[in-house]
PDB file of C-alpha atoms in Angstrom:
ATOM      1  CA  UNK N   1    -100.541 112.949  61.810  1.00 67.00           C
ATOM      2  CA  UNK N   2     -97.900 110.201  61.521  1.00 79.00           C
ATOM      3  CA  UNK N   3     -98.975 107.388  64.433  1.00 91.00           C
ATOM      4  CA  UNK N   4     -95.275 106.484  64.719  1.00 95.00           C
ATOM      5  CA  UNK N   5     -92.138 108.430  63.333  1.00 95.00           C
ATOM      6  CA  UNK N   6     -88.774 106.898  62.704  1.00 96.00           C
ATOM      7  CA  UNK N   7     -86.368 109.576  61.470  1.00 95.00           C
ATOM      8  CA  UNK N   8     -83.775 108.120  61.148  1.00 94.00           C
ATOM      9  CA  UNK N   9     -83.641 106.530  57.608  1.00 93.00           C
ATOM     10  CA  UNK N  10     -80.005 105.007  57.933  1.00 95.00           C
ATOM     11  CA  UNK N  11     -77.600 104.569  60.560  1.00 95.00           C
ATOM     12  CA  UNK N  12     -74.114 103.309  60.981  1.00 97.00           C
ATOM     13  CA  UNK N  13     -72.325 102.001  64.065  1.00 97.00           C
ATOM     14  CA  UNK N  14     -68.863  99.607  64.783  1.00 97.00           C
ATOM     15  CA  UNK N  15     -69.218  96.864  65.758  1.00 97.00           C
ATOM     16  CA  UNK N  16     -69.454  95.967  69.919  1.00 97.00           C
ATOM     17  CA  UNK N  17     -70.286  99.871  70.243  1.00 97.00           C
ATOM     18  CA  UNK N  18     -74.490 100.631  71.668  1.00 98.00           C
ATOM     19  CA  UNK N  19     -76.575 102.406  68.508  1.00 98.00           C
ATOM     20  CA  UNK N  20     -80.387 103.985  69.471  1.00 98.00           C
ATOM     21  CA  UNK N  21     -82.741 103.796  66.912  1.00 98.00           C
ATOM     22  CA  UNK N  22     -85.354 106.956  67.203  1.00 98.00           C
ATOM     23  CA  UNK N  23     -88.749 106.205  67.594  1.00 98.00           C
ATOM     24  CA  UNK N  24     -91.568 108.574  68.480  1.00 97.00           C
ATOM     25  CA  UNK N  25     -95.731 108.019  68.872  1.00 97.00           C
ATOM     26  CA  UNK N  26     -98.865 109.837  68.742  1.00 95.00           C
ATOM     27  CA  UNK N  27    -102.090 108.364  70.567  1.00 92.00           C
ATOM     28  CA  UNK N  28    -104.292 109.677  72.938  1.00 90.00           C
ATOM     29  CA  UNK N  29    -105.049 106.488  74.908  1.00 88.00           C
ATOM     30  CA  UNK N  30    -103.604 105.775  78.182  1.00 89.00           C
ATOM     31  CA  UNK N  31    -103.811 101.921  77.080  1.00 87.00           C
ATOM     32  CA  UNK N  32    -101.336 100.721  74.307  1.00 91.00           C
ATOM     33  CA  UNK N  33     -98.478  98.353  73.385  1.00 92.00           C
ATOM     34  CA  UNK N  34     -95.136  99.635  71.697  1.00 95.00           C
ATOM     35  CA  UNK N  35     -92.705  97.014  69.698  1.00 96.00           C
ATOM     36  CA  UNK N  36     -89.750  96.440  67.540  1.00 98.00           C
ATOM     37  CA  UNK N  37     -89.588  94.187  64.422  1.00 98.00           C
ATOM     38  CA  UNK N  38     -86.272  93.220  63.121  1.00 98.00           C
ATOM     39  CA  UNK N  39     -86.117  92.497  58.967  1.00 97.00           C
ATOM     40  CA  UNK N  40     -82.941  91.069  57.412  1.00 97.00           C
ATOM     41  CA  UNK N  41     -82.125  91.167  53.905  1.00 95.00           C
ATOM     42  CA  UNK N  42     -83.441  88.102  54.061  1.00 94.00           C
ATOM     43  CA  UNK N  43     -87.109  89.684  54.045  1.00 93.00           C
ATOM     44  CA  UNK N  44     -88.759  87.517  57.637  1.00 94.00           C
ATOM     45  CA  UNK N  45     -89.895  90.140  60.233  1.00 96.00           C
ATOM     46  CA  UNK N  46     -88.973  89.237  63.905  1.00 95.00           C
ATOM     47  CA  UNK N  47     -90.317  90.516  66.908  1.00 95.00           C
ATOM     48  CA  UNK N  48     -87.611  91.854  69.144  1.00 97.00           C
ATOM     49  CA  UNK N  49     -89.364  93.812  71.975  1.00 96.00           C
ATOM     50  CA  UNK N  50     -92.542  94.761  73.559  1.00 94.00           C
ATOM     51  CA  UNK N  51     -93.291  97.669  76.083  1.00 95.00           C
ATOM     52  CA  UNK N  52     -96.721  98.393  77.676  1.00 92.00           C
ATOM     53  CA  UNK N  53     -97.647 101.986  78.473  1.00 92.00           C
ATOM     54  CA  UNK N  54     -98.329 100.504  82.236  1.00 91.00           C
ATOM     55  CA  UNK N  55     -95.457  99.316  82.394  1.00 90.00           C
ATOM     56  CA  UNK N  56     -92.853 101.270  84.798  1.00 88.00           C
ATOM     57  CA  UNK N  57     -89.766  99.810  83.688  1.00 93.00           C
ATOM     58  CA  UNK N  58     -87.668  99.756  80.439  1.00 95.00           C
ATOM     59  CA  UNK N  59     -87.860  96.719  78.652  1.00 95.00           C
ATOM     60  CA  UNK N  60     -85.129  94.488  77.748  1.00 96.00           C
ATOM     61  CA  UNK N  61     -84.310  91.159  75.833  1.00 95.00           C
ATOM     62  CA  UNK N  62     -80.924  90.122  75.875  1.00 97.00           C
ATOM     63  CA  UNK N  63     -79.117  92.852  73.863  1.00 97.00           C
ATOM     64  CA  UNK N  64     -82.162  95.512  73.328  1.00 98.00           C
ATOM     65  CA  UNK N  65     -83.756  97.641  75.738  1.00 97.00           C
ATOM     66  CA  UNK N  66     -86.067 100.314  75.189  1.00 97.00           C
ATOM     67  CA  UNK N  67     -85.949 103.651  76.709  1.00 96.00           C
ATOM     68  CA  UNK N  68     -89.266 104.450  76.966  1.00 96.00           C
ATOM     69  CA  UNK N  69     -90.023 108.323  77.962  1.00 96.00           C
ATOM     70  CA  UNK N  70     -94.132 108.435  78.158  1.00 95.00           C
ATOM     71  CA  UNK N  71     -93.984 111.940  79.068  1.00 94.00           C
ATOM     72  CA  UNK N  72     -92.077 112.399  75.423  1.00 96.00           C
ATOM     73  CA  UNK N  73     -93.975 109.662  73.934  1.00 96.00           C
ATOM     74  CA  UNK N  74     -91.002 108.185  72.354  1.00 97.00           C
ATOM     75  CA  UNK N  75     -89.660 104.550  72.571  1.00 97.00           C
ATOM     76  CA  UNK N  76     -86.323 104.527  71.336  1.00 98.00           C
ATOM     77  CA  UNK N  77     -84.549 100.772  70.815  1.00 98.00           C
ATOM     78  CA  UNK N  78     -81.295 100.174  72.295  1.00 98.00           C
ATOM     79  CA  UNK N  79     -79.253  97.675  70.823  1.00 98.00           C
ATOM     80  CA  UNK N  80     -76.072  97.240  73.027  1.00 97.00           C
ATOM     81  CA  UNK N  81     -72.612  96.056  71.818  1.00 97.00           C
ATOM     82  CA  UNK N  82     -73.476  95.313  68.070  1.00 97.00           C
ATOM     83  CA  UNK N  83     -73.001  92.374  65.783  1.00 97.00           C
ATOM     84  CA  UNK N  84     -72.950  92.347  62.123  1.00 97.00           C
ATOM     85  CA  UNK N  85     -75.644  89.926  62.254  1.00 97.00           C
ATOM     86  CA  UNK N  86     -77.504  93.364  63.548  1.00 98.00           C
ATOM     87  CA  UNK N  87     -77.256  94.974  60.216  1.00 98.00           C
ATOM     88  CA  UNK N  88     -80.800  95.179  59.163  1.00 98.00           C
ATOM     89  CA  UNK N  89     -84.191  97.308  58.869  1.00 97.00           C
ATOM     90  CA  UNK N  90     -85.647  98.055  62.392  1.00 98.00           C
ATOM     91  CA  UNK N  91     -89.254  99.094  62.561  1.00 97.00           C
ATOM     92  CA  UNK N  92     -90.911 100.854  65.423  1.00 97.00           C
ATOM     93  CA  UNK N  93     -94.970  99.763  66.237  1.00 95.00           C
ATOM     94  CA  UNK N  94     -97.848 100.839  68.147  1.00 94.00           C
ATOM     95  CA  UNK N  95    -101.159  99.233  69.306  1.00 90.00           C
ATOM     96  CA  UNK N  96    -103.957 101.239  70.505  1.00 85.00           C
ATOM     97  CA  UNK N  97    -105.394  98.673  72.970  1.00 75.00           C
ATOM     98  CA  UNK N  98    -108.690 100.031  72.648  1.00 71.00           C
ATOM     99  CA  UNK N  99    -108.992 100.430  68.586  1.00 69.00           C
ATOM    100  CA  UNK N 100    -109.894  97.365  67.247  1.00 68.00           C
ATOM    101  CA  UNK N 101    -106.355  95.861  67.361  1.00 74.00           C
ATOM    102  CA  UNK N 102    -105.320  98.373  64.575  1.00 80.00           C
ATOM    103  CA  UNK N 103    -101.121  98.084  64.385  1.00 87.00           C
ATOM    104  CA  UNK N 104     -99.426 101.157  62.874  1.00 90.00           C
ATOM    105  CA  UNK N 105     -95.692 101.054  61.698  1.00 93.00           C
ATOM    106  CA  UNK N 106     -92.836 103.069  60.841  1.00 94.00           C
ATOM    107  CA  UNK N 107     -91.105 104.117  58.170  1.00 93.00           C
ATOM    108  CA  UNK N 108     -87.992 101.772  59.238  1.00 95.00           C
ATOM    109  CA  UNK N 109     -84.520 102.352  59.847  1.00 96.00           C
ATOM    110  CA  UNK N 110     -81.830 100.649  58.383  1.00 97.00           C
ATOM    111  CA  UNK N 111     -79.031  99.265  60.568  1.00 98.00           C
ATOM    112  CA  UNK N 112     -75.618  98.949  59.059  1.00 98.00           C
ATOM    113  CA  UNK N 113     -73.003  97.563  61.430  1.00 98.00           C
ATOM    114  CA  UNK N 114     -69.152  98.305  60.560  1.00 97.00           C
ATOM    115  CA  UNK N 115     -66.478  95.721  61.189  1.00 95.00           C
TER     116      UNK N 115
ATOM    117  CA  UNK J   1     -96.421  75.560  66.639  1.00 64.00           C
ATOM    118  CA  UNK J   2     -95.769  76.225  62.605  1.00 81.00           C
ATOM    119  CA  UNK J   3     -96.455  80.115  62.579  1.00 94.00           C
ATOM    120  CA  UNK J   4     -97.711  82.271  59.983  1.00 97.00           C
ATOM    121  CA  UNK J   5     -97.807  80.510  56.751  1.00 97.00           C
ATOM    122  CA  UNK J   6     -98.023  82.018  53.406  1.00 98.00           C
ATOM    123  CA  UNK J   7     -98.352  80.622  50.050  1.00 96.00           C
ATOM    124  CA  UNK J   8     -97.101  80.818  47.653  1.00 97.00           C
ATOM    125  CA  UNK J   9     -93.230  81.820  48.839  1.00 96.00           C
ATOM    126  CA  UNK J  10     -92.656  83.801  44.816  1.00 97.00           C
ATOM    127  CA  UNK J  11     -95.258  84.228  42.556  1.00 97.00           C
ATOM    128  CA  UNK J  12     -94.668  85.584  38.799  1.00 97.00           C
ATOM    129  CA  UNK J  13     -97.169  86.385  36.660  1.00 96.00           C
ATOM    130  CA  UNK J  14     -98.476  88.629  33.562  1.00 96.00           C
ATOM    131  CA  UNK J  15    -100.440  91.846  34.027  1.00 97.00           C
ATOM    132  CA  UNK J  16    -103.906  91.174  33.585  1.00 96.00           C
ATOM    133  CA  UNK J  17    -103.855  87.802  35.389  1.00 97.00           C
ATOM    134  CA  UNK J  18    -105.820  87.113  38.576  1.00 97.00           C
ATOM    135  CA  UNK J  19    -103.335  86.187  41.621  1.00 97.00           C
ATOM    136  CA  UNK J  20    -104.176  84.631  44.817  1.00 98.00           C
ATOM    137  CA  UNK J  21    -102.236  84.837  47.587  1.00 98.00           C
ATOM    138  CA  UNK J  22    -102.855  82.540  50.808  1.00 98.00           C
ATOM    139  CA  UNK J  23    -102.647  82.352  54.395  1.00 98.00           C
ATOM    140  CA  UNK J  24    -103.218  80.197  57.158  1.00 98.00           C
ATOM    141  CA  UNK J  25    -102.488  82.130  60.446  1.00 97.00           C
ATOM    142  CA  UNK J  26    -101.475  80.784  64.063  1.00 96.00           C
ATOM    143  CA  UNK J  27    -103.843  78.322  65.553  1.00 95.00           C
ATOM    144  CA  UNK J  28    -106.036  80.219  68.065  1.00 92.00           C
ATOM    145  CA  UNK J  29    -104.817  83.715  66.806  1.00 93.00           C
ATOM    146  CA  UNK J  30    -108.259  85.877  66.262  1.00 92.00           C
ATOM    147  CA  UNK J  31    -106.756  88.581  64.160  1.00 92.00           C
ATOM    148  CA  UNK J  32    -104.989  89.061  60.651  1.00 95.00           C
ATOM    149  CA  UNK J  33    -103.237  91.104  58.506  1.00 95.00           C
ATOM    150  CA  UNK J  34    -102.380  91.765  55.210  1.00 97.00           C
ATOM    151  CA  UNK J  35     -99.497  93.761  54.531  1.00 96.00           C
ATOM    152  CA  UNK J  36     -97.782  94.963  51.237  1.00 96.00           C
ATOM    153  CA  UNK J  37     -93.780  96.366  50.956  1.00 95.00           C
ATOM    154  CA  UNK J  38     -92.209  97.979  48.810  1.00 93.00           C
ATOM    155  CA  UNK J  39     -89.112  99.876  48.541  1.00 88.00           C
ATOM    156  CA  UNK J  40     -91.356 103.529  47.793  1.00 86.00           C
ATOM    157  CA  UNK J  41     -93.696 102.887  50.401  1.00 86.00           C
ATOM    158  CA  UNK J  42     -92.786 100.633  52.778  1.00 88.00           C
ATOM    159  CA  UNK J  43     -94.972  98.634  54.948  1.00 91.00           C
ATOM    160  CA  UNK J  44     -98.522  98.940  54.130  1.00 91.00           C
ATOM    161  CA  UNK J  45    -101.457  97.481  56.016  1.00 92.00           C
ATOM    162  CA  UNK J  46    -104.039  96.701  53.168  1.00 95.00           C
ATOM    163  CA  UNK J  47    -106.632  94.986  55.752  1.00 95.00           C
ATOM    164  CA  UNK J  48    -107.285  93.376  59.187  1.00 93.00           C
ATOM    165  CA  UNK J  49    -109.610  91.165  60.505  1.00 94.00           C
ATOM    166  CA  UNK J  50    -110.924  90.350  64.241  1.00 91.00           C
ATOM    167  CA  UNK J  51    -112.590  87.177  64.530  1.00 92.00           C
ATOM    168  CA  UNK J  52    -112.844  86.798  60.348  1.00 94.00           C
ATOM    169  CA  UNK J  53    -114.684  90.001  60.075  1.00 93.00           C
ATOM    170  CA  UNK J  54    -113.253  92.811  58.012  1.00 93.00           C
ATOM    171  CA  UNK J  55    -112.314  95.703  60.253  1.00 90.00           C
ATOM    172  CA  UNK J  56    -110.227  97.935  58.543  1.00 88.00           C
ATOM    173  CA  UNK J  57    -110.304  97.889  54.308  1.00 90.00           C
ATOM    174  CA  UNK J  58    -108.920 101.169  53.857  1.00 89.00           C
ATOM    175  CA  UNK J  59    -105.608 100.384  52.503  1.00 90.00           C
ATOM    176  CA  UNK J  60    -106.727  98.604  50.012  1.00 93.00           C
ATOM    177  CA  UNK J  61    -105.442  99.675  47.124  1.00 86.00           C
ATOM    178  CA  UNK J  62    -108.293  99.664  45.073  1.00 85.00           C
ATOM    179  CA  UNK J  63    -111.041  97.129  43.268  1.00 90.00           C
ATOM    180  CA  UNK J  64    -109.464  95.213  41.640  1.00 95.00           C
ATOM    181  CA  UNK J  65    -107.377  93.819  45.346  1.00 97.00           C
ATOM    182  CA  UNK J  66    -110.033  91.534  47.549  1.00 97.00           C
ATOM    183  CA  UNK J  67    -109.671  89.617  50.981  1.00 97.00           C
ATOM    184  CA  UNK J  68    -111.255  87.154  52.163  1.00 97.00           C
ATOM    185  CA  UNK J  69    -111.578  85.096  55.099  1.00 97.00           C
ATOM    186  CA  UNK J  70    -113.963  82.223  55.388  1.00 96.00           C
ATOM    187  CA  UNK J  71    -112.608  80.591  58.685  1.00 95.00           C
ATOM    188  CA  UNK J  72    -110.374  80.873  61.466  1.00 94.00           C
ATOM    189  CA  UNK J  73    -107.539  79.163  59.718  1.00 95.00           C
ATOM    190  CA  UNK J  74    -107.565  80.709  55.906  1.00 96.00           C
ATOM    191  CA  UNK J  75    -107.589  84.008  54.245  1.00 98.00           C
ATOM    192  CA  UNK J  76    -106.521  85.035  50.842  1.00 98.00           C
ATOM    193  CA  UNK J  77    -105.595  88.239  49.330  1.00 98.00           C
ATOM    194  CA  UNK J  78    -106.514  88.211  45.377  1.00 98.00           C
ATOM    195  CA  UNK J  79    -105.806  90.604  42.655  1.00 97.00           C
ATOM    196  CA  UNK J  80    -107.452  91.020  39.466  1.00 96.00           C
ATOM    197  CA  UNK J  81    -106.430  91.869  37.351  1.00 96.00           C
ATOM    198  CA  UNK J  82    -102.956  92.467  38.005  1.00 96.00           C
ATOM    199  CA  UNK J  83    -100.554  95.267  37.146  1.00 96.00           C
ATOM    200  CA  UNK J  84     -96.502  96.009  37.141  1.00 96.00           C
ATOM    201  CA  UNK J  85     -97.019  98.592  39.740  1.00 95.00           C
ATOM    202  CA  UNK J  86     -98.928  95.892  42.151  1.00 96.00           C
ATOM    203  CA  UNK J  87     -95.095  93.772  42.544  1.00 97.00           C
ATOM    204  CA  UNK J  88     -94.398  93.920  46.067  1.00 97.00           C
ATOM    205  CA  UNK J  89     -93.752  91.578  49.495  1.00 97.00           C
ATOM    206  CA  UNK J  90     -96.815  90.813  50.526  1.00 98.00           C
ATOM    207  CA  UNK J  91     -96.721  89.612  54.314  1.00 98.00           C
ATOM    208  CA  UNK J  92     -99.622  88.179  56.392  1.00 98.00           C
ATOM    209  CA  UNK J  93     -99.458  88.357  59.894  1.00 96.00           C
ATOM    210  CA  UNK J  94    -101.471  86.961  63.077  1.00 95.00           C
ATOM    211  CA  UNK J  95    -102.295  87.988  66.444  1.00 92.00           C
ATOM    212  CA  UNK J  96    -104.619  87.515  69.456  1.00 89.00           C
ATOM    213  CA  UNK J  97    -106.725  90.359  70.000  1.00 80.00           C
ATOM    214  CA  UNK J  98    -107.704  91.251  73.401  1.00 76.00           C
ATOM    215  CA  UNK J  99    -109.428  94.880  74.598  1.00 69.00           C
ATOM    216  CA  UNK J 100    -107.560  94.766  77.770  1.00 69.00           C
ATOM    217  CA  UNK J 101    -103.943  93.093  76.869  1.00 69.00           C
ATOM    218  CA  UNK J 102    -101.411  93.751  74.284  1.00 70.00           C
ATOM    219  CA  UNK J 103    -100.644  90.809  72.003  1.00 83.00           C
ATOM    220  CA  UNK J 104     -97.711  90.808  69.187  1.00 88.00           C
ATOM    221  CA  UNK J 105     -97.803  90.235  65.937  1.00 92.00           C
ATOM    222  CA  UNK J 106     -96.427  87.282  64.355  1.00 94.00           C
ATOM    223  CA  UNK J 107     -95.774  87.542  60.346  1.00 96.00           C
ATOM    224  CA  UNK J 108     -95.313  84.973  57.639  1.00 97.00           C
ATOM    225  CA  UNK J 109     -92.123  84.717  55.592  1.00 96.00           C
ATOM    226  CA  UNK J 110     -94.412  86.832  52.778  1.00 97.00           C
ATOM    227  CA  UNK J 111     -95.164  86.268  49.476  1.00 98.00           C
ATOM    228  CA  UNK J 112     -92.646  88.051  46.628  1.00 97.00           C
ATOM    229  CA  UNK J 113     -95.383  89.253  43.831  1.00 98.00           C
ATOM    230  CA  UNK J 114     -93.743  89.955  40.144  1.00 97.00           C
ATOM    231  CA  UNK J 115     -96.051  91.113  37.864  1.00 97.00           C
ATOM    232  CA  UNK J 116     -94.409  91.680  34.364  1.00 96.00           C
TER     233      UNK J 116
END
């Protein structure tokens, strides 16, 4: 089985509207760490936001959030009044605490954002 | 601190010739990462290492791909020979490992592979 599942291959929102990028999980530990990567077109990979599975609340940086629904075991990024500097591949990641630091991605979804 | 570095940024080379890619991860990280990307199968761990021990190999694609790491601060990533089909991004990435915390990962700019 898939560790984490993005299906949502593309997506398109206007600009200065909120877009949620899909992202489910599948671990059995009660110990692990969920994040989003940002990639341009211009290839770096940028850490946007981190969620333990201890934590209680949604996390948020600036712009993003993440609804995080354990029960559901889906993190889903929330990217709030977009930029076209937002147009990009967004990958969803999990780290089983306990499993030798092992880091599974996504598939990715890319971001277009529409003047 | 500098970050990930990789080296080199673009490589091209001929099938059949041995490449070597490099990597010199964040000071005081105790985990790395090789990655491959392409546009069939996205992002692909090849191997990871906790304290310069090889954890996790299975991604390699086959013989002919090799990783190394002698000390805290290198790796390298070698194929040979290669082939067309090898072209790719290749990133390296970094990370503190802990049992009990969660640490990110950090990535290099990654290395652009052409093999013609």
């Amino acid at each position: 089985a898939q560790k984490i599942t993005q299906t949502q291959p593309g997506m398109f929102v206007q600009e200065k509207e909120a877009v949620t990028l899909d992202c489910t999980y599948d671990t059995s530990d009660q110990s692990y760490g969920l994040f989003w990567y940002k990639q341009p077109s211009s290839g770096e990979m940028i850490f946007l936001i981190y969620q333990g599975s201890y934590d209680e609340q949604n996390a948020t940086e600036g712009r993003y959030s993440l609804n995080f629904q354990k029960a559901r075991k889906s993190a889903n990024l929330v990217i709030s009044a977009s930029q076209l500097g937002d147009s990009a591949m967004y990958f969803c990641a999990m780290r089983e605490v306990r499993r030798g630091n092992q880091f599974y991605f996504g598939t990715g979804t890319s971001l277009t954002v529409i003047p | 601190d500098a970050g990930v570095i990789q080296s080199p940024r673009h490589e091209v080379t001929e099938m059949g010739q041995e490449v070597t890619l490099r990597c010199k991860p964040i000071s005081g990280h105790n985990s790395l990462f090789w990655y491959r990307q392409t546009m069939m199968r996205g992002l692909e761990l090849l191997i990871y290492f906790n304290n310069n021990v090889p954890i996790d190999d299975s991604g390699m694609p086959e013989d002919r791909f090799s990783a190394k790491m002698p000390n805290a601060s290198f790796s390298t990533l070698k194929i040979q020979p290669s082939e067309p089909r090898d072209s790719a991004v290749y990133f390296c990435a970094s990370s503190y490992y802990s049992a009990v915390t969660n640490e990110k990962l950090f990535f290099g700019s990654g290395t652009q592979l052409s093999v013609l």
